[in-house]
Amino acid sequence: MAYKSLELFAGAGGLALGLEQAGFEHIGLIEFDKYAAETLRYNRPTWNVLCEDVEVVANRDLEKEFDVKKGELDLLSGGAPCQSFSYAGKRLGLEDIRGTMFYHYATFLMKLQPKMFLFENVKGLLTHDGGKTYETILNIFEDEGYKTVYKVLNAWDYGVAQKRERLITVGIRNDLSNKISYSFPQKHKYKPVLRDVLQDVPNSECAKYSKSKEAIFALVPPSGYWKHIDPVIAKEYMKKCWDMGGGRTGILRRLSYDEPSLTVLTTPQMKQTERCHPEENRPFSIRENARIQSFPDEWEFKGNISAKYKQIGNAVPCNLAKEIGISIISKLKEVEENMYDLDFISQENFEKHVANTIKEYKDVLKSIDITKFNRNIIDPIKLLFDKNVFRTSFEEIIDIELHRQRDKSNNNSIGYFHQNIFKYINNCTVPKQGWDVIVKIPNEPIIYVEMKNKHNTMNSSSAQKTYLQMQNQILHSPNDICYLVEVISKCSRNISWGCSVNHNHLEDERIRKVSIDKFYEIVTGDKDAFCKLCMQLPKTIEKLISNSNDLSVQQDTVVDGLKNINPDMLKALYLLAFNTYEGFNSLG
């Protein structure tokens, strides 16, 4: 199953690609920068990329724009640029931050109410404006109905050859937060270094240093910086920075193949944050930076060289995004699994009842021999037509007939399931004889139930008999109600049941025809109770059957028995069905 996501401030696609690799399907990506949007469209022509101002998009009907209903989107992702807010000594709400980039992110959250959101940003957001900015952001997430967790993650811990820290905030909608709790992905034991990712890198554009800077970098060893060269040369290069104090380890910094990269930046030639190639006297190339950011080689970046460096430097590393995406999907799966928890019957009783129903199948699984096969006398002429019309063999037609006979017997087992489950539901009893179910809800009329698997299983005589039984019940107990509950009904309904008895049409509001979903709603108070049961049922059946060793269909002997009658299968069928008819004895 693909989980639906929508991304704001998508950039060149690092976060989006990682989430796609984790299993998300993007229904939309919004990116204002034309080169970044072109990159997205080129690499994923099927993605719905909007190269627009996020504020403009936020003001539209988002459900219509992205063809998703409020509450159904699985994930909203992205990271708004950091901006200060005007406080005036109060806790701010959404309207107080109108006009900021985060306001637009929060607007999407408010309008679409996704199940979860992923908000990524720089580590510095934690301390921005004395921590007030992030505090306001968390408060607004809470106001919009989300429980949040946050953590600073280092990409190096998640398969990225780069020390790059990002503040990751994950939110779970309040109605789901009591079902799941989010945990950030576990750190990888193995941490890659540049040597691991810079093998056989494709040729690409690369920024250059001036000749004088190249000459100075030639003096710097791997893992070294300005302190590792002649102080006179370093002082001349650093100029005013020499007297500023501090480590300033970013100046004249050459990386080593045996260490991870420092944070990949948007411009490769800034003096304060230089990252020189481990062996050559140059910055990293476009494709080298992309490798360090864990982009695949086939992911192409559009625009001029400056635009490409900027796109790569702004991106969330794909491998980090993938790990976060996998952890989020695991929680969305838990939401699905817990969505259909049954609160009207204990898990123990539900499993017990399903197990008892499975036991009802055991007789059906027994081997069928030729005597049992012909108990109701099969029709060989029908089987002959079936064989030829469906262009198959007698063996296959007989196998279908065996399945039909078993299926007919199964109806009793399914009737057992639908009726006897009410033994375990509050206010319900299942008498040994008489009514199928009796419901006694405090301060409510008693309900007497006759249950049918299908709406068309009652002939006229049976319907009259059942109706008269119900009529007799309400005549003796005027406050009671009688239900004919249909498991397979024409539609969901709770209507008065009119019936023709001795050519007279009888109808009483206290005698009703009720579909099984409506009956469950009446009994449990939950309109989705029957749906939840149906969604929980396959998992429970699978669990019980996988733990059982005696639920296999035994080998049938019908075909062998027919061959013993006559090697010609058609003659054998004729002799089985028509052995007392005139003329058929000669076939033997």
Coordinates of C-alpha atoms in Angstrom, one line a residue:
M1 CA 0.0 0.0 0.0
A2 CA 1.3 3.5 -0.9
Y3 CA 0.8 6.1 1.8
K4 CA -0.2 9.6 0.6
S5 CA 2.0 12.6 1.3
L6 CA 2.1 16.3 0.4
E7 CA 5.3 18.3 0.7
L8 CA 5.9 22.0 1.1
F9 CA 9.2 23.8 0.4
A10 CA 10.3 20.7 -1.5
G11 CA 13.6 22.0 -2.9
A12 CA 15.5 19.6 -5.1
G13 CA 13.8 16.6 -3.7
G14 CA 16.1 15.1 -1.0
L15 CA 13.3 14.7 1.5
A16 CA 10.7 13.8 -1.1
L17 CA 13.0 11.1 -2.7
G18 CA 13.8 9.6 0.7
L19 CA 10.1 9.5 1.6
E20 CA 9.3 7.9 -1.8
Q21 CA 12.0 5.2 -1.1
A22 CA 10.3 4.6 2.2
G23 CA 7.0 3.9 0.6
F24 CA 5.2 7.3 0.3
E25 CA 3.4 8.4 -2.8
H26 CA 3.4 12.2 -3.3
I27 CA 0.2 13.8 -4.3
G28 CA 1.8 17.2 -4.5
L29 CA 5.1 19.1 -4.0
I30 CA 5.3 22.9 -3.8
E31 CA 8.5 24.7 -4.5
F32 CA 8.9 28.4 -5.4
D33 CA 12.4 28.2 -6.8
K34 CA 12.1 27.6 -10.6
Y35 CA 15.4 25.6 -10.9
A36 CA 14.5 23.3 -8.0
A37 CA 11.0 22.8 -9.4
E38 CA 12.5 22.0 -12.7
T39 CA 14.8 19.5 -11.0
L40 CA 11.8 17.8 -9.5
R41 CA 9.8 17.7 -12.7
Y42 CA 12.8 16.4 -14.7
N43 CA 13.5 13.5 -12.4
R44 CA 9.9 12.6 -11.6
P45 CA 7.7 13.6 -14.5
T46 CA 4.7 12.0 -12.8
W47 CA 5.0 14.1 -9.6
N48 CA 2.5 16.9 -9.2
V49 CA 5.0 19.8 -8.8
L50 CA 3.6 23.3 -8.2
C51 CA 6.2 26.0 -8.9
E52 CA 4.2 28.6 -6.9
D53 CA 4.3 30.8 -3.8
V54 CA 3.1 28.5 -1.0
E55 CA 1.0 31.4 0.3
V56 CA -1.0 31.5 -2.9
V57 CA -1.6 27.7 -2.8
A58 CA -2.5 27.8 0.9
N59 CA -5.4 30.1 0.2
R60 CA -7.0 27.7 -2.2
D61 CA -9.4 24.8 -1.6
L62 CA -6.7 22.3 -0.7
E63 CA -9.0 19.3 -0.7
K64 CA -10.0 20.1 -4.3
E65 CA -6.5 21.1 -5.3
F66 CA -4.9 17.8 -4.3
D67 CA -8.0 15.5 -4.5
V68 CA -7.8 14.5 -0.9
K69 CA -10.5 14.8 1.9
K70 CA -9.7 16.4 5.2
G71 CA -8.3 13.9 7.6
E72 CA -7.4 11.3 4.9
L73 CA -3.8 12.6 4.0
D74 CA -1.2 10.4 5.6
L75 CA 1.6 12.8 5.9
L76 CA 2.3 16.5 5.5
S77 CA 6.1 17.1 5.1
G78 CA 8.5 20.0 4.7
G79 CA 10.4 22.7 6.6
A80 CA 9.5 26.3 6.6
P81 CA 12.4 28.9 6.7
C82 CA 12.9 30.2 10.2
Q83 CA 11.5 33.7 11.0
S84 CA 11.0 35.6 14.3
F85 CA 7.5 36.3 15.6
S86 CA 6.2 39.4 17.4
Y87 CA 5.3 38.3 20.9
A88 CA 4.0 41.3 23.0
G89 CA 4.1 39.0 26.1
K90 CA 1.5 36.5 25.1
R91 CA 1.1 33.0 23.8
L92 CA 0.7 33.3 20.0
G93 CA -1.9 31.5 18.0
L94 CA -2.1 30.9 14.2
E95 CA -3.5 34.3 13.3
D96 CA -0.7 36.0 15.3
I97 CA 1.9 34.7 12.9
R98 CA 0.1 35.5 9.7
G99 CA 2.5 36.3 6.8
T100 CA 5.4 34.1 8.0
M101 CA 6.4 30.9 6.1
F102 CA 5.5 28.8 9.0
Y103 CA 2.0 30.3 8.9
H104 CA 1.5 28.7 5.5
Y105 CA 2.7 25.3 6.7
A106 CA 0.3 25.5 9.7
T107 CA -2.5 26.6 7.3
F108 CA -2.0 23.4 5.3
L109 CA -2.1 21.5 8.6
M110 CA -5.3 23.1 9.7
K111 CA -7.1 22.6 6.4
L112 CA -6.1 19.1 5.6
Q113 CA -5.6 17.6 9.1
P114 CA -3.2 14.8 8.0
K115 CA -2.7 11.8 10.2
M116 CA 0.9 12.8 10.8
F117 CA 3.3 15.5 9.8
L118 CA 7.0 15.8 9.4
F119 CA 8.5 19.3 10.0
E120 CA 12.3 19.5 9.5
N121 CA 14.5 22.5 10.1
V122 CA 17.9 23.6 11.1
K123 CA 19.2 22.8 14.6
G124 CA 19.4 26.5 15.3
L125 CA 15.6 26.8 15.4
L126 CA 15.8 25.3 19.0
T127 CA 17.6 28.5 20.2
H128 CA 16.3 31.0 17.7
D129 CA 15.1 34.1 19.4
G130 CA 15.9 32.6 22.8
G131 CA 13.8 29.5 22.0
K132 CA 10.6 31.5 21.6
T133 CA 10.3 30.8 17.9
Y134 CA 10.2 27.0 18.3
E135 CA 8.1 27.3 21.4
T136 CA 5.5 29.2 19.4
I137 CA 5.7 26.6 16.6
L138 CA 5.1 23.7 19.1
N139 CA 2.1 25.6 20.6
I140 CA 0.5 26.1 17.2
F141 CA 1.0 22.4 16.4
E142 CA -0.8 21.7 19.7
D143 CA -3.6 24.2 18.9
E144 CA -4.2 22.5 15.5
G145 CA -4.7 19.2 17.3
Y146 CA -1.4 17.4 17.3
K147 CA 0.9 15.7 19.8
T148 CA 4.5 16.3 18.8
V149 CA 7.9 14.8 19.5
Y150 CA 11.2 16.3 18.3
K151 CA 14.9 15.4 18.2
V152 CA 18.1 16.6 16.6
L153 CA 19.2 13.9 14.2
N154 CA 22.7 13.6 12.7
A155 CA 22.6 12.3 9.2
W156 CA 25.9 10.4 9.8
D157 CA 24.0 8.1 12.1
Y158 CA 21.7 7.1 9.2
G159 CA 23.9 6.0 6.3
V160 CA 25.0 9.5 5.2
A161 CA 28.8 10.2 4.9
Q162 CA 28.2 13.7 6.4
K163 CA 28.0 15.3 9.8
R164 CA 24.7 17.2 9.3
E165 CA 22.3 17.9 12.1
R166 CA 18.6 18.6 11.5
L167 CA 15.8 19.3 13.9
I168 CA 13.1 16.8 13.1
T169 CA 9.6 17.4 14.5
V170 CA 7.0 14.6 14.1
G171 CA 3.3 15.2 14.9
I172 CA 0.5 12.7 15.4
R173 CA -3.1 13.9 15.2
N174 CA -4.8 13.8 18.6
D175 CA -7.4 11.2 17.7
L176 CA -4.6 8.8 16.7
S177 CA -2.1 9.6 19.4
N178 CA -3.8 7.4 22.0
K179 CA -3.3 4.5 19.6
I180 CA 0.3 5.0 18.7
S181 CA 3.4 6.7 19.9
Y182 CA 6.3 7.7 17.7
S183 CA 9.9 6.8 18.2
F184 CA 12.7 8.1 16.1
P185 CA 14.7 5.6 14.0
Q186 CA 17.6 3.7 15.7
K187 CA 21.1 4.8 14.8
H188 CA 23.0 2.7 12.3
K189 CA 26.0 0.8 13.7
Y190 CA 28.0 1.4 10.6
K191 CA 28.8 5.0 9.8
P192 CA 30.1 5.7 6.3
V193 CA 33.1 8.0 5.5
L194 CA 33.9 9.9 2.3
R195 CA 36.0 6.9 1.0
D196 CA 32.7 4.9 0.9
V197 CA 30.8 7.3 -1.2
L198 CA 33.4 9.0 -3.5
Q199 CA 34.3 5.9 -5.6
D200 CA 33.7 6.2 -9.3
V201 CA 31.9 9.5 -9.1
P202 CA 30.6 10.6 -12.5
N203 CA 32.2 13.7 -14.0
S204 CA 30.3 17.0 -13.4
E205 CA 30.7 20.7 -13.1
C206 CA 32.9 21.9 -10.3
A207 CA 33.6 25.3 -8.7
K208 CA 37.2 26.5 -8.7
Y209 CA 39.6 28.2 -6.3
S210 CA 41.8 31.1 -7.4
K211 CA 45.3 30.1 -8.3
S212 CA 46.6 31.7 -5.1
K213 CA 44.1 29.7 -3.0
E214 CA 45.0 26.5 -4.8
A215 CA 48.6 27.1 -3.9
I216 CA 47.8 27.6 -0.2
F217 CA 45.5 24.5 -0.1
A218 CA 48.3 22.5 -1.5
L219 CA 50.0 23.0 1.9
V220 CA 47.1 21.7 3.9
P221 CA 47.1 18.0 4.8
P222 CA 43.9 15.8 4.9
S223 CA 41.8 16.7 8.0
G224 CA 43.9 19.8 8.4
Y225 CA 43.1 23.6 8.3
W226 CA 44.9 26.9 8.7
K227 CA 46.7 25.9 11.9
H228 CA 48.5 23.1 10.0
I229 CA 50.4 25.5 7.6
D230 CA 53.0 28.2 8.1
P231 CA 51.5 30.8 10.4
V232 CA 52.8 33.6 8.2
I233 CA 51.0 32.2 5.2
A234 CA 47.9 31.6 7.2
K235 CA 47.9 35.1 8.7
E236 CA 48.2 36.6 5.3
Y237 CA 45.3 34.5 4.0
M238 CA 43.0 35.1 6.9
K239 CA 43.7 38.8 7.3
K240 CA 41.2 40.3 9.9
C241 CA 40.0 36.8 10.9
W242 CA 43.5 36.1 12.3
D243 CA 42.9 38.6 15.1
M244 CA 39.3 37.5 15.9
G245 CA 40.2 34.6 18.2
G246 CA 38.5 31.2 18.4
G247 CA 39.1 28.0 16.4
R248 CA 37.8 29.1 13.0
T249 CA 38.3 25.5 11.9
G250 CA 36.3 26.1 8.7
I251 CA 39.0 28.3 7.2
L252 CA 41.4 26.4 4.8
R253 CA 39.7 23.1 5.8
R254 CA 40.7 20.1 3.8
L255 CA 38.6 16.9 4.4
S256 CA 39.9 13.4 4.6
Y257 CA 38.6 10.2 2.9
D258 CA 38.7 8.6 6.3
E259 CA 36.1 10.9 7.9
P260 CA 32.6 12.1 7.1
S261 CA 32.1 15.3 5.3
L262 CA 31.2 18.4 7.3
T263 CA 27.8 19.9 6.5
V264 CA 27.4 20.3 2.7
L265 CA 26.7 24.0 2.1
T266 CA 25.0 26.0 -0.6
T267 CA 28.1 27.8 -1.7
P268 CA 31.5 26.0 -1.9
Q269 CA 33.9 28.9 -1.8
M270 CA 33.0 30.9 1.4
K271 CA 36.2 31.5 3.4
Q272 CA 34.7 30.7 6.8
T273 CA 33.3 27.4 5.7
E274 CA 35.7 25.9 3.1
R275 CA 35.6 22.2 2.4
C276 CA 38.5 21.2 0.1
H277 CA 38.7 17.9 -1.6
P278 CA 40.8 15.3 0.3
E279 CA 43.4 15.0 -2.5
E280 CA 42.8 17.7 -5.1
N281 CA 43.0 21.4 -4.5
R282 CA 39.4 22.2 -5.3
P283 CA 35.9 22.2 -3.8
F284 CA 33.8 19.1 -4.2
S285 CA 32.0 18.8 -7.5
I286 CA 28.3 18.8 -8.1
R287 CA 28.1 15.0 -8.3
E288 CA 30.4 14.6 -5.3
N289 CA 28.3 16.9 -3.1
A290 CA 25.2 14.9 -4.4
R291 CA 26.8 11.7 -3.4
I292 CA 27.6 13.1 0.1
Q293 CA 24.0 14.1 0.4
S294 CA 23.1 10.5 -0.6
F295 CA 21.4 11.5 -3.9
P296 CA 21.5 8.7 -6.5
D297 CA 23.8 9.5 -9.5
E298 CA 20.8 9.5 -11.9
W299 CA 19.2 12.4 -10.0
E300 CA 20.0 15.4 -12.2
F301 CA 20.0 19.0 -11.0
K302 CA 18.8 21.9 -13.2
G303 CA 20.0 25.5 -13.5
N304 CA 23.4 27.0 -13.5
I305 CA 26.2 25.8 -11.4
S306 CA 25.4 28.1 -8.5
A307 CA 21.8 26.9 -8.5
K308 CA 22.9 23.3 -8.5
Y309 CA 25.2 23.8 -5.5
K310 CA 22.4 25.7 -3.7
Q311 CA 19.8 22.9 -4.3
I312 CA 22.1 20.2 -3.1
G313 CA 23.2 22.2 0.0
N314 CA 19.7 23.0 1.0
A315 CA 18.5 19.4 0.7
V316 CA 17.7 16.9 3.4
P317 CA 20.0 13.8 2.8
C318 CA 17.9 11.2 1.0
N319 CA 19.1 8.3 3.3
L320 CA 18.1 10.3 6.4
A321 CA 14.7 11.1 4.9
K322 CA 14.2 7.4 4.0
E323 CA 14.9 6.3 7.6
I324 CA 12.5 8.8 9.0
G325 CA 9.9 7.8 6.4
I326 CA 10.2 4.2 7.2
S327 CA 9.6 4.9 10.9
I328 CA 6.6 7.1 10.1
I329 CA 5.1 4.4 7.9
S330 CA 5.5 1.8 10.6
K331 CA 3.3 4.0 12.8
L332 CA 0.7 4.6 10.0
K333 CA 0.5 0.8 9.7
E334 CA -0.2 0.6 13.5
V335 CA -3.0 3.2 13.0
E336 CA -4.6 0.9 10.4
E337 CA -4.2 -2.2 12.6
N338 CA -5.6 -0.4 15.7
M339 CA -8.4 1.4 13.8
Y340 CA -10.6 -1.7 14.0
D341 CA -10.1 -2.6 17.6
L342 CA -13.3 -4.2 19.0
D343 CA -14.3 -2.5 22.2
F344 CA -17.7 -4.4 22.4
I345 CA -16.1 -7.9 22.7
S346 CA -12.8 -8.9 24.4
Q347 CA -10.0 -10.2 22.2
E348 CA -10.1 -13.4 24.2
N349 CA -13.8 -14.0 23.5
F350 CA -13.5 -13.0 19.9
E351 CA -10.7 -15.4 19.3
K352 CA -12.6 -18.1 21.2
H353 CA -15.7 -17.6 19.0
V354 CA -13.7 -17.6 15.8
A355 CA -11.9 -20.8 16.9
N356 CA -15.3 -22.4 17.6
T357 CA -16.6 -21.4 14.2
I358 CA -13.5 -22.9 12.5
K359 CA -14.2 -26.2 14.4
E360 CA -17.6 -26.2 12.7
Y361 CA -15.7 -26.6 9.4
K362 CA -14.0 -29.8 10.4
D363 CA -16.7 -32.1 9.1
V364 CA -16.7 -30.2 5.8
L365 CA -13.0 -30.9 5.5
K366 CA -13.4 -34.6 5.7
S367 CA -12.8 -36.7 2.6
I368 CA -15.8 -37.1 0.3
D369 CA -16.2 -40.5 -1.3
I370 CA -18.5 -41.5 -4.1
T371 CA -21.4 -42.5 -1.8
K372 CA -21.4 -39.1 0.0
F373 CA -20.9 -37.3 -3.4
N374 CA -24.1 -38.9 -4.7
R375 CA -26.1 -38.5 -1.5
N376 CA -28.6 -36.2 -3.2
I377 CA -28.0 -37.8 -6.6
I378 CA -25.9 -35.7 -8.9
D379 CA -27.1 -34.6 -12.4
P380 CA -24.7 -36.1 -15.0
I381 CA -26.4 -34.2 -17.8
K382 CA -25.7 -30.9 -16.1
L383 CA -22.1 -31.9 -15.5
L384 CA -21.8 -32.9 -19.2
F385 CA -23.0 -29.5 -20.3
D386 CA -20.7 -27.8 -17.8
K387 CA -17.7 -29.8 -19.1
N388 CA -18.2 -28.8 -22.7
V389 CA -19.5 -25.3 -22.3
F390 CA -16.7 -24.3 -20.0
R391 CA -14.2 -26.4 -22.0
T392 CA -12.8 -28.2 -19.1
S393 CA -12.4 -31.8 -17.9
F394 CA -14.8 -34.0 -15.9
E395 CA -12.2 -34.1 -13.1
E396 CA -12.3 -30.3 -12.8
I397 CA -16.1 -30.2 -13.0
I398 CA -16.3 -32.8 -10.3
D399 CA -13.9 -30.7 -8.2
I400 CA -16.2 -27.7 -8.6
E401 CA -19.2 -29.8 -7.6
L402 CA -17.3 -31.0 -4.5
H403 CA -16.6 -27.4 -3.6
R404 CA -20.3 -26.5 -4.1
Q405 CA -21.3 -29.3 -1.8
R406 CA -18.9 -28.2 0.9
D407 CA -20.0 -24.6 0.4
K408 CA -23.6 -25.6 1.0
S409 CA -22.6 -27.2 4.3
N410 CA -20.6 -24.1 5.2
N411 CA -23.7 -22.0 5.5
N412 CA -24.6 -23.6 8.8
S413 CA -21.1 -22.8 10.1
I414 CA -21.5 -19.2 9.1
G415 CA -24.9 -19.1 10.7
Y416 CA -23.3 -20.3 13.9
F417 CA -20.8 -17.5 13.7
H418 CA -23.3 -14.7 13.2
Q419 CA -25.7 -15.9 15.8
N420 CA -23.4 -17.1 18.6
I421 CA -21.1 -14.2 18.7
F422 CA -23.8 -12.3 20.6
K423 CA -23.2 -14.6 23.6
Y424 CA -20.1 -12.5 24.2
I425 CA -21.7 -9.0 23.8
N426 CA -23.3 -7.1 26.6
N427 CA -27.0 -7.2 27.1
C428 CA -27.4 -10.1 24.6
T429 CA -28.3 -13.8 25.1
V430 CA -28.5 -16.7 22.7
P431 CA -31.2 -19.1 23.8
K432 CA -30.7 -22.8 23.1
Q433 CA -34.0 -22.9 21.3
G434 CA -36.6 -20.4 20.1
W435 CA -35.3 -17.0 19.3
D436 CA -31.9 -16.6 17.8
V437 CA -30.9 -13.7 20.0
I438 CA -32.6 -11.7 22.7
V439 CA -31.4 -8.2 23.6
K440 CA -32.2 -6.6 27.0
I441 CA -30.7 -3.1 27.1
P442 CA -31.6 -1.4 30.4
N443 CA -34.6 1.0 30.2
E444 CA -35.2 -0.1 26.6
P445 CA -37.8 -2.5 25.0
I446 CA -36.7 -6.1 24.8
I447 CA -35.7 -7.1 21.3
Y448 CA -36.4 -10.6 20.0
V449 CA -34.3 -11.6 17.0
E450 CA -34.7 -14.0 14.1
M451 CA -31.5 -14.0 12.1
K452 CA -31.1 -14.9 8.4
N453 CA -27.9 -15.1 6.5
K454 CA -29.4 -13.7 3.3
H455 CA -32.4 -11.5 2.5
N456 CA -33.7 -14.1 0.0
T457 CA -33.4 -17.3 2.0
M458 CA -37.0 -17.2 3.3
N459 CA -39.8 -18.5 1.1
S460 CA -43.4 -17.2 1.4
S461 CA -44.3 -20.0 3.9
S462 CA -41.3 -19.4 6.1
A463 CA -41.8 -15.6 6.1
Q464 CA -45.4 -16.0 7.2
K465 CA -44.5 -18.4 10.0
T466 CA -41.7 -16.0 11.2
Y467 CA -44.0 -13.0 11.0
L468 CA -46.8 -14.7 12.9
Q469 CA -44.3 -15.7 15.6
M470 CA -43.2 -12.1 16.0
Q471 CA -46.8 -10.8 15.9
N472 CA -47.7 -13.2 18.7
Q473 CA -44.7 -11.9 20.8
I474 CA -45.7 -8.3 20.6
L475 CA -49.4 -9.1 21.3
H476 CA -48.4 -10.7 24.6
S477 CA -45.7 -8.0 25.3
P478 CA -46.7 -4.7 23.8
N479 CA -43.5 -3.0 24.8
D480 CA -41.3 -5.6 23.0
I481 CA -39.8 -5.3 19.5
C482 CA -39.1 -8.1 17.0
Y483 CA -36.3 -7.9 14.4
L484 CA -35.7 -10.0 11.3
V485 CA -31.9 -9.4 11.1
E486 CA -30.4 -10.0 7.6
V487 CA -26.6 -10.5 7.5
I488 CA -26.6 -10.1 3.7
S489 CA -29.2 -7.4 3.1
K490 CA -30.1 -5.5 0.0
C491 CA -28.9 -2.4 1.8
S492 CA -28.2 -0.9 5.2
R493 CA -31.6 -0.5 6.8
N494 CA -33.9 -0.5 9.8
I495 CA -37.5 -0.5 8.5
S496 CA -40.8 -1.9 9.5
W497 CA -41.4 -5.3 7.9
G498 CA -44.7 -5.8 6.1
C499 CA -45.7 -9.4 5.2
S500 CA -48.6 -11.0 3.3
V501 CA -50.3 -13.5 5.6
N502 CA -53.4 -15.4 4.1
H503 CA -53.6 -12.7 1.4
N504 CA -53.7 -9.9 4.0
H505 CA -50.9 -7.4 4.2
L506 CA -49.8 -7.1 7.8
E507 CA -47.4 -4.4 9.1
D508 CA -46.4 -3.1 12.5
E509 CA -43.7 -0.6 13.5
R510 CA -42.6 -3.0 16.2
I511 CA -41.8 -5.8 13.7
R512 CA -38.7 -4.6 11.8
K513 CA -36.4 -5.8 9.1
V514 CA -32.8 -4.8 10.1
S515 CA -29.5 -5.2 8.3
I516 CA -26.7 -6.7 10.4
D517 CA -24.7 -3.4 10.6
K518 CA -27.7 -1.6 12.1
F519 CA -28.3 -4.4 14.5
Y520 CA -24.7 -4.1 15.8
E521 CA -25.1 -0.4 16.1
I522 CA -28.2 -0.8 18.2
V523 CA -26.5 -3.4 20.4
T524 CA -23.1 -1.7 20.8
G525 CA -23.8 2.0 20.3
D526 CA -21.1 2.1 17.6
K527 CA -22.3 2.7 14.1
D528 CA -19.1 1.1 12.7
A529 CA -19.1 -1.9 15.0
F530 CA -19.9 -4.5 12.2
C531 CA -17.3 -2.9 9.9
K532 CA -14.7 -3.1 12.6
L533 CA -15.5 -6.7 13.2
C534 CA -15.2 -7.5 9.5
M535 CA -11.8 -5.8 9.4
Q536 CA -10.5 -7.6 12.5
L537 CA -11.8 -11.0 11.3
P538 CA -9.2 -11.9 8.6
K539 CA -6.3 -11.2 11.0
T540 CA -7.9 -13.4 13.7
I541 CA -8.7 -16.2 11.3
E542 CA -5.2 -16.2 9.9
K543 CA -3.7 -16.2 13.4
L544 CA -5.8 -19.2 14.6
I545 CA -5.4 -21.2 11.4
S546 CA -1.6 -20.7 11.2
N547 CA -1.5 -22.2 14.7
S548 CA -3.6 -25.2 13.8
N549 CA -2.4 -28.5 12.5
D550 CA -5.7 -30.2 11.7
L551 CA -7.3 -27.9 9.3
S552 CA -6.4 -29.3 5.9
V553 CA -8.8 -30.7 3.3
Q554 CA -8.5 -34.5 3.2
Q555 CA -8.0 -36.2 -0.2
D556 CA -11.3 -36.9 -1.9
T557 CA -11.8 -40.3 -3.5
V558 CA -14.7 -39.5 -5.9
V559 CA -12.7 -39.6 -9.1
D560 CA -11.2 -42.9 -8.2
G561 CA -14.6 -44.3 -7.2
L562 CA -16.0 -43.3 -10.6
K563 CA -13.1 -44.9 -12.5
N564 CA -13.9 -48.1 -10.6
I565 CA -17.4 -48.0 -11.9
N566 CA -16.3 -47.3 -15.5
P567 CA -13.0 -45.9 -17.0
D568 CA -15.2 -43.7 -19.2
M569 CA -16.0 -40.8 -16.9
L570 CA -19.3 -39.9 -18.5
K571 CA -20.5 -43.5 -18.5
A572 CA -19.5 -43.7 -14.8
L573 CA -21.6 -40.6 -14.0
Y574 CA -24.6 -42.0 -15.9
L575 CA -24.3 -45.3 -14.0
L576 CA -24.0 -43.5 -10.7
A577 CA -27.1 -41.5 -11.2
F578 CA -29.2 -43.6 -13.5
N579 CA -28.3 -47.2 -12.5
T580 CA -32.0 -48.1 -12.0
Y581 CA -33.2 -46.5 -15.2
E582 CA -34.1 -48.6 -18.2
G583 CA -31.2 -49.2 -20.7
F584 CA -28.3 -47.9 -18.5
N585 CA -27.3 -51.3 -17.1
S586 CA -25.8 -52.1 -20.5
L587 CA -23.2 -49.3 -20.1
G588 CA -21.4 -51.3 -17.5

